[in-house]
Amino acid sequence: MPVASRQMTREQLLNRINQVSFAVNEMTLFLDSHPDNEEALAYMEEKSALRREALEEYARRFGPLTIDTANDTCSRSFEWVSQPWPWEPRQKGGSR
């Protein structure tokens, strides 16, 4: 992930994940009816990689959002349950 992404706040990174997830979902729908569109396939691969990188960065810094990123190397052995949920504002002191 680019250095700028590592400097994003929790909310900025979550917004980035939402943006690229939207693009991935839209491309999935488009590719259902245009499976041979090479430009769309390339765009889908690019946005999928950005989404995966953003999810991994979020998991490293704030805890996993998906089961795909909930592993011992990024989740700190299920410490994520004591972190704020993505929709909760982060409180001073770092706990829920």
mmCIF file of N, CA, C and O in Angstrom:
data_model
loop_
_atom_site.group_PDB
_atom_site.id
_atom_site.type_symbol
_atom_site.label_atom_id
_atom_site.label_comp_id
_atom_site.label_asym_id
_atom_site.label_seq_id
_atom_site.Cartn_x
_atom_site.Cartn_y
_atom_site.Cartn_z
ATOM 1 N N MET A 1 0.849 -1.177 0.000
ATOM 2 C CA MET A 1 0.000 0.000 0.000
ATOM 3 C C MET A 1 0.892 1.237 0.000
ATOM 4 O O MET A 1 1.894 1.264 0.689
ATOM 5 N N PRO A 2 0.531 2.260 -0.741
ATOM 6 C CA PRO A 2 1.337 3.468 -0.779
ATOM 7 C C PRO A 2 1.516 4.077 0.603
ATOM 8 O O PRO A 2 0.674 3.922 1.478
ATOM 9 N N VAL A 3 2.628 4.808 0.762
ATOM 10 C CA VAL A 3 2.945 5.424 2.048
ATOM 11 C C VAL A 3 1.808 6.326 2.510
ATOM 12 O O VAL A 3 1.469 6.346 3.686
ATOM 13 N N ALA A 4 1.175 7.061 1.601
ATOM 14 C CA ALA A 4 0.078 7.958 1.971
ATOM 15 C C ALA A 4 -1.053 7.204 2.657
ATOM 16 O O ALA A 4 -1.669 7.710 3.588
ATOM 17 N N SER A 5 -1.324 5.982 2.222
ATOM 18 C CA SER A 5 -2.393 5.191 2.837
ATOM 19 C C SER A 5 -2.049 4.820 4.264
ATOM 20 O O SER A 5 -2.924 4.693 5.105
ATOM 21 N N ARG A 6 -0.784 4.633 4.541
ATOM 22 C CA ARG A 6 -0.365 4.288 5.902
ATOM 23 C C ARG A 6 -0.510 5.469 6.848
ATOM 24 O O ARG A 6 -0.489 5.292 8.053
ATOM 25 N N GLN A 7 -0.647 6.669 6.293
ATOM 26 C CA GLN A 7 -0.789 7.857 7.121
ATOM 27 C C GLN A 7 -2.245 8.282 7.274
ATOM 28 O O GLN A 7 -2.535 9.272 7.926
ATOM 29 N N MET A 8 -3.156 7.534 6.675
ATOM 30 C CA MET A 8 -4.578 7.852 6.782
ATOM 31 C C MET A 8 -5.076 7.577 8.192
ATOM 32 O O MET A 8 -4.593 6.675 8.858
ATOM 33 N N THR A 9 -6.080 8.336 8.588
ATOM 34 C CA THR A 9 -6.739 8.055 9.865
ATOM 35 C C THR A 9 -7.601 6.814 9.682
ATOM 36 O O THR A 9 -7.821 6.340 8.564
ATOM 37 N N ARG A 10 -8.124 6.308 10.772
ATOM 38 C CA ARG A 10 -9.009 5.144 10.740
ATOM 39 C C ARG A 10 -10.207 5.412 9.836
ATOM 40 O O ARG A 10 -10.575 4.593 8.998
ATOM 41 N N GLU A 11 -10.810 6.576 9.989
ATOM 42 C CA GLU A 11 -11.987 6.921 9.205
ATOM 43 C C GLU A 11 -11.646 7.076 7.720
ATOM 44 O O GLU A 11 -12.414 6.644 6.856
ATOM 45 N N GLN A 12 -10.513 7.687 7.410
ATOM 46 C CA GLN A 12 -10.102 7.855 6.016
ATOM 47 C C GLN A 12 -9.847 6.502 5.355
ATOM 48 O O GLN A 12 -10.242 6.281 4.211
ATOM 49 N N LEU A 13 -9.193 5.619 6.082
ATOM 50 C CA LEU A 13 -8.910 4.297 5.533
ATOM 51 C C LEU A 13 -10.197 3.500 5.338
ATOM 52 O O LEU A 13 -10.378 2.822 4.325
ATOM 53 N N LEU A 14 -11.134 3.612 6.264
ATOM 54 C CA LEU A 14 -12.428 2.941 6.121
ATOM 55 C C LEU A 14 -13.188 3.499 4.912
ATOM 56 O O LEU A 14 -13.795 2.739 4.148
ATOM 57 N N ASN A 15 -13.126 4.806 4.707
ATOM 58 C CA ASN A 15 -13.755 5.407 3.527
ATOM 59 C C ASN A 15 -13.104 4.901 2.245
ATOM 60 O O ASN A 15 -13.794 4.634 1.259
ATOM 61 N N ARG A 16 -11.796 4.756 2.246
ATOM 62 C CA ARG A 16 -11.085 4.227 1.075
ATOM 63 C C ARG A 16 -11.538 2.794 0.789
ATOM 64 O O ARG A 16 -11.778 2.433 -0.360
ATOM 65 N N ILE A 17 -11.662 1.987 1.822
ATOM 66 C CA ILE A 17 -12.136 0.612 1.660
ATOM 67 C C ILE A 17 -13.537 0.619 1.061
ATOM 68 O O ILE A 17 -13.841 -0.159 0.143
ATOM 69 N N ASN A 18 -14.399 1.490 1.547
ATOM 70 C CA ASN A 18 -15.765 1.579 1.016
ATOM 71 C C ASN A 18 -15.767 1.990 -0.454
ATOM 72 O O ASN A 18 -16.539 1.455 -1.250
ATOM 73 N N GLN A 19 -14.898 2.923 -0.823
ATOM 74 C CA GLN A 19 -14.830 3.387 -2.211
ATOM 75 C C GLN A 19 -14.395 2.270 -3.158
ATOM 76 O O GLN A 19 -15.037 2.040 -4.185
ATOM 77 N N VAL A 20 -13.310 1.594 -2.822
ATOM 78 C CA VAL A 20 -12.833 0.548 -3.731
ATOM 79 C C VAL A 20 -13.756 -0.668 -3.692
ATOM 80 O O VAL A 20 -13.906 -1.347 -4.703
ATOM 81 N N SER A 21 -14.403 -0.917 -2.568
ATOM 82 C CA SER A 21 -15.375 -2.013 -2.495
ATOM 83 C C SER A 21 -16.564 -1.729 -3.410
ATOM 84 O O SER A 21 -17.068 -2.640 -4.079
ATOM 85 N N PHE A 22 -16.996 -0.480 -3.449
ATOM 86 C CA PHE A 22 -18.079 -0.101 -4.348
ATOM 87 C C PHE A 22 -17.672 -0.353 -5.804
ATOM 88 O O PHE A 22 -18.444 -0.921 -6.586
ATOM 89 N N ALA A 23 -16.454 0.050 -6.161
ATOM 90 C CA ALA A 23 -15.972 -0.164 -7.528
ATOM 91 C C ALA A 23 -15.918 -1.659 -7.855
ATOM 92 O O ALA A 23 -16.314 -2.073 -8.951
ATOM 93 N N VAL A 24 -15.442 -2.475 -6.918
ATOM 94 C CA VAL A 24 -15.377 -3.927 -7.137
ATOM 95 C C VAL A 24 -16.785 -4.493 -7.329
ATOM 96 O O VAL A 24 -17.019 -5.299 -8.244
ATOM 97 N N ASN A 25 -17.727 -4.081 -6.499
ATOM 98 C CA ASN A 25 -19.107 -4.573 -6.623
ATOM 99 C C ASN A 25 -19.727 -4.169 -7.955
ATOM 100 O O ASN A 25 -20.406 -4.972 -8.603
ATOM 101 N N GLU A 26 -19.510 -2.929 -8.371
ATOM 102 C CA GLU A 26 -20.055 -2.465 -9.647
ATOM 103 C C GLU A 26 -19.442 -3.226 -10.823
ATOM 104 O O GLU A 26 -20.125 -3.579 -11.770
ATOM 105 N N MET A 27 -18.139 -3.483 -10.745
ATOM 106 C CA MET A 27 -17.482 -4.205 -11.833
ATOM 107 C C MET A 27 -17.953 -5.657 -11.885
ATOM 108 O O MET A 27 -18.071 -6.235 -12.963
ATOM 109 N N THR A 28 -18.248 -6.219 -10.736
ATOM 110 C CA THR A 28 -18.790 -7.582 -10.706
ATOM 111 C C THR A 28 -20.110 -7.637 -11.469
ATOM 112 O O THR A 28 -20.328 -8.534 -12.291
ATOM 113 N N LEU A 29 -20.960 -6.667 -11.237
ATOM 114 C CA LEU A 29 -22.242 -6.608 -11.947
ATOM 115 C C LEU A 29 -22.038 -6.380 -13.447
ATOM 116 O O LEU A 29 -22.680 -7.021 -14.280
ATOM 117 N N PHE A 30 -21.142 -5.457 -13.791
ATOM 118 C CA PHE A 30 -20.883 -5.173 -15.199
ATOM 119 C C PHE A 30 -20.329 -6.399 -15.917
ATOM 120 O O PHE A 30 -20.738 -6.727 -17.033
ATOM 121 N N LEU A 31 -19.399 -7.088 -15.259
ATOM 122 C CA LEU A 31 -18.777 -8.254 -15.885
ATOM 123 C C LEU A 31 -19.733 -9.434 -16.030
ATOM 124 O O LEU A 31 -19.506 -10.319 -16.853
ATOM 125 N N ASP A 32 -20.815 -9.438 -15.263
ATOM 126 C CA ASP A 32 -21.841 -10.471 -15.446
ATOM 127 C C ASP A 32 -22.416 -10.420 -16.864
ATOM 128 O O ASP A 32 -22.721 -11.449 -17.459
ATOM 129 N N SER A 33 -22.553 -9.216 -17.402
ATOM 130 C CA SER A 33 -23.130 -9.070 -18.744
ATOM 131 C C SER A 33 -22.092 -8.775 -19.830
ATOM 132 O O SER A 33 -22.418 -8.752 -21.002
ATOM 133 N N HIS A 34 -20.842 -8.527 -19.415
ATOM 134 C CA HIS A 34 -19.775 -8.227 -20.372
ATOM 135 C C HIS A 34 -18.498 -9.002 -19.982
ATOM 136 O O HIS A 34 -17.449 -8.411 -19.722
ATOM 137 N N PRO A 35 -18.565 -10.315 -19.922
ATOM 138 C CA PRO A 35 -17.445 -11.106 -19.389
ATOM 139 C C PRO A 35 -16.159 -11.044 -20.223
ATOM 140 O O PRO A 35 -15.091 -11.356 -19.700
ATOM 141 N N ASP A 36 -16.235 -10.616 -21.454
ATOM 142 C CA ASP A 36 -15.048 -10.576 -22.308
ATOM 143 C C ASP A 36 -14.435 -9.182 -22.426
ATOM 144 O O ASP A 36 -13.511 -8.980 -23.211
ATOM 145 N N ASN A 37 -14.924 -8.233 -21.667
ATOM 146 C CA ASN A 37 -14.419 -6.865 -21.734
ATOM 147 C C ASN A 37 -13.074 -6.781 -21.007
ATOM 148 O O ASN A 37 -13.019 -6.778 -19.773
ATOM 149 N N GLU A 38 -11.999 -6.725 -21.786
ATOM 150 C CA GLU A 38 -10.638 -6.740 -21.215
ATOM 151 C C GLU A 38 -10.362 -5.525 -20.334
ATOM 152 O O GLU A 38 -9.708 -5.632 -19.305
ATOM 153 N N GLU A 39 -10.856 -4.369 -20.737
ATOM 154 C CA GLU A 39 -10.642 -3.154 -19.950
ATOM 155 C C GLU A 39 -11.328 -3.275 -18.580
ATOM 156 O O GLU A 39 -10.757 -2.907 -17.545
ATOM 157 N N ALA A 40 -12.533 -3.806 -18.574
ATOM 158 C CA ALA A 40 -13.263 -3.993 -17.324
ATOM 159 C C ALA A 40 -12.580 -5.032 -16.434
ATOM 160 O O ALA A 40 -12.508 -4.860 -15.216
ATOM 161 N N LEU A 41 -12.069 -6.091 -17.044
ATOM 162 C CA LEU A 41 -11.344 -7.111 -16.269
ATOM 163 C C LEU A 41 -10.102 -6.523 -15.615
ATOM 164 O O LEU A 41 -9.814 -6.789 -14.441
ATOM 165 N N ALA A 42 -9.362 -5.697 -16.365
ATOM 166 C CA ALA A 42 -8.164 -5.068 -15.809
ATOM 167 C C ALA A 42 -8.517 -4.111 -14.674
ATOM 168 O O ALA A 42 -7.849 -4.081 -13.634
ATOM 169 N N TYR A 43 -9.581 -3.346 -14.863
ATOM 170 C CA TYR A 43 -10.043 -2.418 -13.832
ATOM 171 C C TYR A 43 -10.452 -3.179 -12.579
ATOM 172 O O TYR A 43 -10.109 -2.785 -11.453
ATOM 173 N N MET A 44 -11.163 -4.285 -12.774
ATOM 174 C CA MET A 44 -11.602 -5.125 -11.653
ATOM 175 C C MET A 44 -10.396 -5.662 -10.880
ATOM 176 O O MET A 44 -10.378 -5.635 -9.653
ATOM 177 N N GLU A 45 -9.396 -6.139 -11.587
ATOM 178 C CA GLU A 45 -8.196 -6.655 -10.929
ATOM 179 C C GLU A 45 -7.480 -5.558 -10.146
ATOM 180 O O GLU A 45 -7.032 -5.771 -9.013
ATOM 181 N N GLU A 46 -7.384 -4.378 -10.745
ATOM 182 C CA GLU A 46 -6.727 -3.245 -10.071
ATOM 183 C C GLU A 46 -7.459 -2.862 -8.785
ATOM 184 O O GLU A 46 -6.850 -2.721 -7.721
ATOM 185 N N LYS A 47 -8.769 -2.705 -8.871
ATOM 186 C CA LYS A 47 -9.554 -2.296 -7.698
ATOM 187 C C LYS A 47 -9.610 -3.407 -6.648
ATOM 188 O O LYS A 47 -9.611 -3.123 -5.446
ATOM 189 N N SER A 48 -9.625 -4.656 -7.076
ATOM 190 C CA SER A 48 -9.610 -5.772 -6.122
ATOM 191 C C SER A 48 -8.303 -5.779 -5.339
ATOM 192 O O SER A 48 -8.299 -6.021 -4.127
ATOM 193 N N ALA A 49 -7.194 -5.511 -6.029
ATOM 194 C CA ALA A 49 -5.887 -5.458 -5.347
ATOM 195 C C ALA A 49 -5.843 -4.293 -4.367
ATOM 196 O O ALA A 49 -5.361 -4.446 -3.233
ATOM 197 N N LEU A 50 -6.362 -3.136 -4.766
ATOM 198 C CA LEU A 50 -6.400 -1.981 -3.861
ATOM 199 C C LEU A 50 -7.265 -2.270 -2.641
ATOM 200 O O LEU A 50 -6.912 -1.901 -1.516
ATOM 201 N N ARG A 51 -8.382 -2.948 -2.855
ATOM 202 C CA ARG A 51 -9.266 -3.304 -1.742
ATOM 203 C C ARG A 51 -8.565 -4.248 -0.772
ATOM 204 O O ARG A 51 -8.601 -4.051 0.442
ATOM 205 N N ARG A 52 -7.918 -5.276 -1.316
ATOM 206 C CA ARG A 52 -7.198 -6.240 -0.481
ATOM 207 C C ARG A 52 -6.100 -5.546 0.329
ATOM 208 O O ARG A 52 -5.957 -5.772 1.528
ATOM 209 N N GLU A 53 -5.338 -4.670 -0.318
ATOM 210 C CA GLU A 53 -4.274 -3.940 0.380
ATOM 211 C C GLU A 53 -4.835 -3.039 1.476
ATOM 212 O O GLU A 53 -4.279 -2.977 2.578
ATOM 213 N N ALA A 54 -5.920 -2.349 1.178
ATOM 214 C CA ALA A 54 -6.533 -1.464 2.175
ATOM 215 C C ALA A 54 -7.080 -2.262 3.360
ATOM 216 O O ALA A 54 -6.921 -1.852 4.513
ATOM 217 N N LEU A 55 -7.709 -3.401 3.085
ATOM 218 C CA LEU A 55 -8.214 -4.256 4.172
ATOM 219 C C LEU A 55 -7.076 -4.782 5.040
ATOM 220 O O LEU A 55 -7.186 -4.824 6.273
ATOM 221 N N GLU A 56 -5.972 -5.161 4.410
ATOM 222 C CA GLU A 56 -4.819 -5.650 5.171
ATOM 223 C C GLU A 56 -4.202 -4.539 6.014
ATOM 224 O O GLU A 56 -3.835 -4.751 7.168
ATOM 225 N N GLU A 57 -4.097 -3.337 5.449
ATOM 226 C CA GLU A 57 -3.575 -2.194 6.201
ATOM 227 C C GLU A 57 -4.484 -1.869 7.383
ATOM 228 O O GLU A 57 -4.021 -1.628 8.491
ATOM 229 N N TYR A 58 -5.782 -1.872 7.155
ATOM 230 C CA TYR A 58 -6.737 -1.605 8.234
ATOM 231 C C TYR A 58 -6.580 -2.654 9.336
ATOM 232 O O TYR A 58 -6.537 -2.320 10.524
ATOM 233 N N ALA A 59 -6.470 -3.915 8.942
ATOM 234 C CA ALA A 59 -6.333 -4.994 9.923
ATOM 235 C C ALA A 59 -5.062 -4.833 10.746
ATOM 236 O O ALA A 59 -5.077 -5.037 11.959
ATOM 237 N N ARG A 60 -3.969 -4.475 10.099
ATOM 238 C CA ARG A 60 -2.703 -4.284 10.832
ATOM 239 C C ARG A 60 -2.804 -3.155 11.845
ATOM 240 O O ARG A 60 -2.284 -3.243 12.950
ATOM 241 N N ARG A 61 -3.485 -2.082 11.459
ATOM 242 C CA ARG A 61 -3.518 -0.890 12.307
ATOM 243 C C ARG A 61 -4.672 -0.866 13.300
ATOM 244 O O ARG A 61 -4.509 -0.366 14.417
ATOM 245 N N PHE A 62 -5.845 -1.391 12.891
ATOM 246 C CA PHE A 62 -7.038 -1.206 13.714
ATOM 247 C C PHE A 62 -7.796 -2.482 14.033
ATOM 248 O O PHE A 62 -8.773 -2.446 14.775
ATOM 249 N N GLY A 63 -7.408 -3.598 13.465
ATOM 250 C CA GLY A 63 -8.115 -4.854 13.653
ATOM 251 C C GLY A 63 -8.860 -5.229 12.386
ATOM 252 O O GLY A 63 -9.162 -4.376 11.550
ATOM 253 N N PRO A 64 -9.161 -6.502 12.212
ATOM 254 C CA PRO A 64 -9.766 -6.975 10.967
ATOM 255 C C PRO A 64 -11.214 -6.529 10.779
ATOM 256 O O PRO A 64 -11.963 -6.413 11.733
ATOM 257 N N LEU A 65 -11.567 -6.288 9.518
ATOM 258 C CA LEU A 65 -12.951 -5.988 9.148
ATOM 259 C C LEU A 65 -13.643 -7.207 8.567
ATOM 260 O O LEU A 65 -14.863 -7.306 8.596
ATOM 261 N N THR A 66 -12.864 -8.113 8.001
ATOM 262 C CA THR A 66 -13.414 -9.309 7.365
ATOM 263 C C THR A 66 -12.682 -10.535 7.884
ATOM 264 O O THR A 66 -11.576 -10.435 8.411
ATOM 265 N N ILE A 67 -13.282 -11.681 7.689
ATOM 266 C CA ILE A 67 -12.667 -12.932 8.119
ATOM 267 C C ILE A 67 -11.360 -13.170 7.370
ATOM 268 O O ILE A 67 -10.437 -13.776 7.902
ATOM 269 N N ASP A 68 -11.261 -12.640 6.150
ATOM 270 C CA ASP A 68 -10.052 -12.812 5.344
ATOM 271 C C ASP A 68 -8.823 -12.201 6.004
ATOM 272 O O ASP A 68 -7.701 -12.648 5.778
ATOM 273 N N THR A 69 -9.011 -11.156 6.793
ATOM 274 C CA THR A 69 -7.875 -10.491 7.433
ATOM 275 C C THR A 69 -7.775 -10.809 8.922
ATOM 276 O O THR A 69 -6.956 -10.235 9.618
ATOM 277 N N ALA A 70 -8.597 -11.720 9.411
ATOM 278 C CA ALA A 70 -8.570 -12.098 10.823
ATOM 279 C C ALA A 70 -7.635 -13.284 11.023
ATOM 280 O O ALA A 70 -8.056 -14.417 11.157
ATOM 281 N N ASN A 71 -6.345 -12.999 11.028
ATOM 282 C CA ASN A 71 -5.370 -14.039 11.317
ATOM 283 C C ASN A 71 -4.429 -13.531 12.398
ATOM 284 O O ASN A 71 -4.416 -12.351 12.720
ATOM 285 N N ASP A 72 -3.641 -14.413 12.964
ATOM 286 C CA ASP A 72 -2.803 -14.033 14.095
ATOM 287 C C ASP A 72 -1.762 -12.970 13.772
ATOM 288 O O ASP A 72 -1.344 -12.237 14.647
ATOM 289 N N THR A 73 -1.346 -12.856 12.512
ATOM 290 C CA THR A 73 -0.326 -11.861 12.197
ATOM 291 C C THR A 73 -0.878 -10.449 12.189
ATOM 292 O O THR A 73 -0.152 -9.508 12.443
ATOM 293 N N CYS A 74 -2.176 -10.278 11.902
ATOM 294 C CA CYS A 74 -2.709 -8.921 11.868
ATOM 295 C C CYS A 74 -3.762 -8.661 12.936
ATOM 296 O O CYS A 74 -4.079 -7.534 13.216
ATOM 297 N N SER A 75 -4.309 -9.686 13.543
ATOM 298 C CA SER A 75 -5.388 -9.473 14.498
ATOM 299 C C SER A 75 -4.924 -9.459 15.945
ATOM 300 O O SER A 75 -5.706 -9.233 16.829
ATOM 301 N N ARG A 76 -3.644 -9.727 16.156
ATOM 302 C CA ARG A 76 -3.100 -9.768 17.519
ATOM 303 C C ARG A 76 -3.914 -10.735 18.371
ATOM 304 O O ARG A 76 -4.397 -10.402 19.444
ATOM 305 N N SER A 77 -4.085 -11.954 17.849
ATOM 306 C CA SER A 77 -4.755 -13.055 18.549
ATOM 307 C C SER A 77 -6.107 -12.664 19.126
ATOM 308 O O SER A 77 -6.343 -12.746 20.322
ATOM 309 N N PHE A 78 -6.981 -12.215 18.270
ATOM 310 C CA PHE A 78 -8.357 -11.891 18.613
ATOM 311 C C PHE A 78 -8.497 -10.713 19.565
ATOM 312 O O PHE A 78 -9.498 -10.569 20.235
ATOM 313 N N GLU A 79 -7.504 -9.851 19.586
ATOM 314 C CA GLU A 79 -7.603 -8.618 20.352
ATOM 315 C C GLU A 79 -8.648 -7.680 19.737
ATOM 316 O O GLU A 79 -9.112 -6.746 20.362
ATOM 317 N N TRP A 80 -9.035 -7.973 18.498
ATOM 318 C CA TRP A 80 -9.991 -7.135 17.775
ATOM 319 C C TRP A 80 -11.321 -6.988 18.499
ATOM 320 O O TRP A 80 -12.014 -6.004 18.325
ATOM 321 N N VAL A 81 -11.687 -7.947 19.337
ATOM 322 C CA VAL A 81 -12.975 -7.853 20.027
ATOM 323 C C VAL A 81 -13.009 -6.706 21.032
ATOM 324 O O VAL A 81 -14.081 -6.257 21.405
ATOM 325 N N SER A 82 -11.852 -6.232 21.452
ATOM 326 C CA SER A 82 -11.829 -5.111 22.395
ATOM 327 C C SER A 82 -11.672 -3.764 21.692
ATOM 328 O O SER A 82 -11.674 -2.729 22.348
ATOM 329 N N GLN A 83 -11.574 -3.767 20.376
ATOM 330 C CA GLN A 83 -11.455 -2.537 19.591
ATOM 331 C C GLN A 83 -12.844 -2.000 19.267
ATOM 332 O O GLN A 83 -13.813 -2.752 19.266
ATOM 333 N N PRO A 84 -12.948 -0.698 18.948
ATOM 334 C CA PRO A 84 -14.249 -0.167 18.527
ATOM 335 C C PRO A 84 -14.682 -0.811 17.215
ATOM 336 O O PRO A 84 -13.853 -1.135 16.370
ATOM 337 N N TRP A 85 -15.973 -1.011 17.046
ATOM 338 C CA TRP A 85 -16.492 -1.507 15.782
ATOM 339 C C TRP A 85 -16.307 -0.415 14.752
ATOM 340 O O TRP A 85 -16.228 0.765 15.099
ATOM 341 N N PRO A 86 -16.235 -0.763 13.469
ATOM 342 C CA PRO A 86 -15.956 0.254 12.440
ATOM 343 C C PRO A 86 -16.914 1.442 12.453
ATOM 344 O O PRO A 86 -16.542 2.544 12.105
ATOM 345 N N TRP A 87 -18.153 1.239 12.881
ATOM 346 C CA TRP A 87 -19.136 2.322 12.887
ATOM 347 C C TRP A 87 -19.108 3.135 14.185
ATOM 348 O O TRP A 87 -19.788 4.136 14.296
ATOM 349 N N GLU A 88 -18.334 2.698 15.170
ATOM 350 C CA GLU A 88 -18.246 3.425 16.434
ATOM 351 C C GLU A 88 -17.100 4.429 16.381
ATOM 352 O O GLU A 88 -16.039 4.127 15.861
ATOM 353 N N PRO A 89 -17.301 5.616 16.950
ATOM 354 C CA PRO A 89 -16.186 6.565 17.003
ATOM 355 C C PRO A 89 -15.123 6.055 17.969
ATOM 356 O O PRO A 89 -15.437 5.408 18.971
ATOM 357 N N ARG A 90 -13.878 6.309 17.652
ATOM 358 C CA ARG A 90 -12.782 5.893 18.522
ATOM 359 C C ARG A 90 -12.765 6.823 19.730
ATOM 360 O O ARG A 90 -12.775 8.015 19.607
ATOM 361 N N GLN A 91 -12.742 6.211 20.912
ATOM 362 C CA GLN A 91 -12.743 6.983 22.150
ATOM 363 C C GLN A 91 -11.304 7.187 22.607
ATOM 364 O O GLN A 91 -10.430 6.407 22.313
ATOM 365 N N LYS A 92 -11.100 8.238 23.355
ATOM 366 C CA LYS A 92 -9.775 8.456 23.952
ATOM 367 C C LYS A 92 -9.485 7.316 24.895
ATOM 368 O O LYS A 92 -10.352 6.822 25.586
ATOM 369 N N GLY A 93 -8.251 6.824 24.902
ATOM 370 C CA GLY A 93 -7.892 5.697 25.731
ATOM 371 C C GLY A 93 -7.908 4.393 24.965
ATOM 372 O O GLY A 93 -7.443 3.377 25.452
ATOM 373 N N GLY A 94 -8.459 4.382 23.722
ATOM 374 C CA GLY A 94 -8.372 3.239 22.835
ATOM 375 C C GLY A 94 -9.308 2.078 23.078
ATOM 376 O O GLY A 94 -9.273 1.095 22.379
ATOM 377 N N SER A 95 -10.170 2.122 24.076
ATOM 378 C CA SER A 95 -11.076 0.993 24.294
ATOM 379 C C SER A 95 -12.483 1.376 23.873
ATOM 380 O O SER A 95 -12.774 2.517 23.600
ATOM 381 N N ARG A 96 -13.347 0.377 23.830
ATOM 382 C CA ARG A 96 -14.744 0.623 23.438
ATOM 383 C C ARG A 96 -15.466 1.524 24.365
ATOM 384 O O ARG A 96 -15.601 1.575 25.447
#
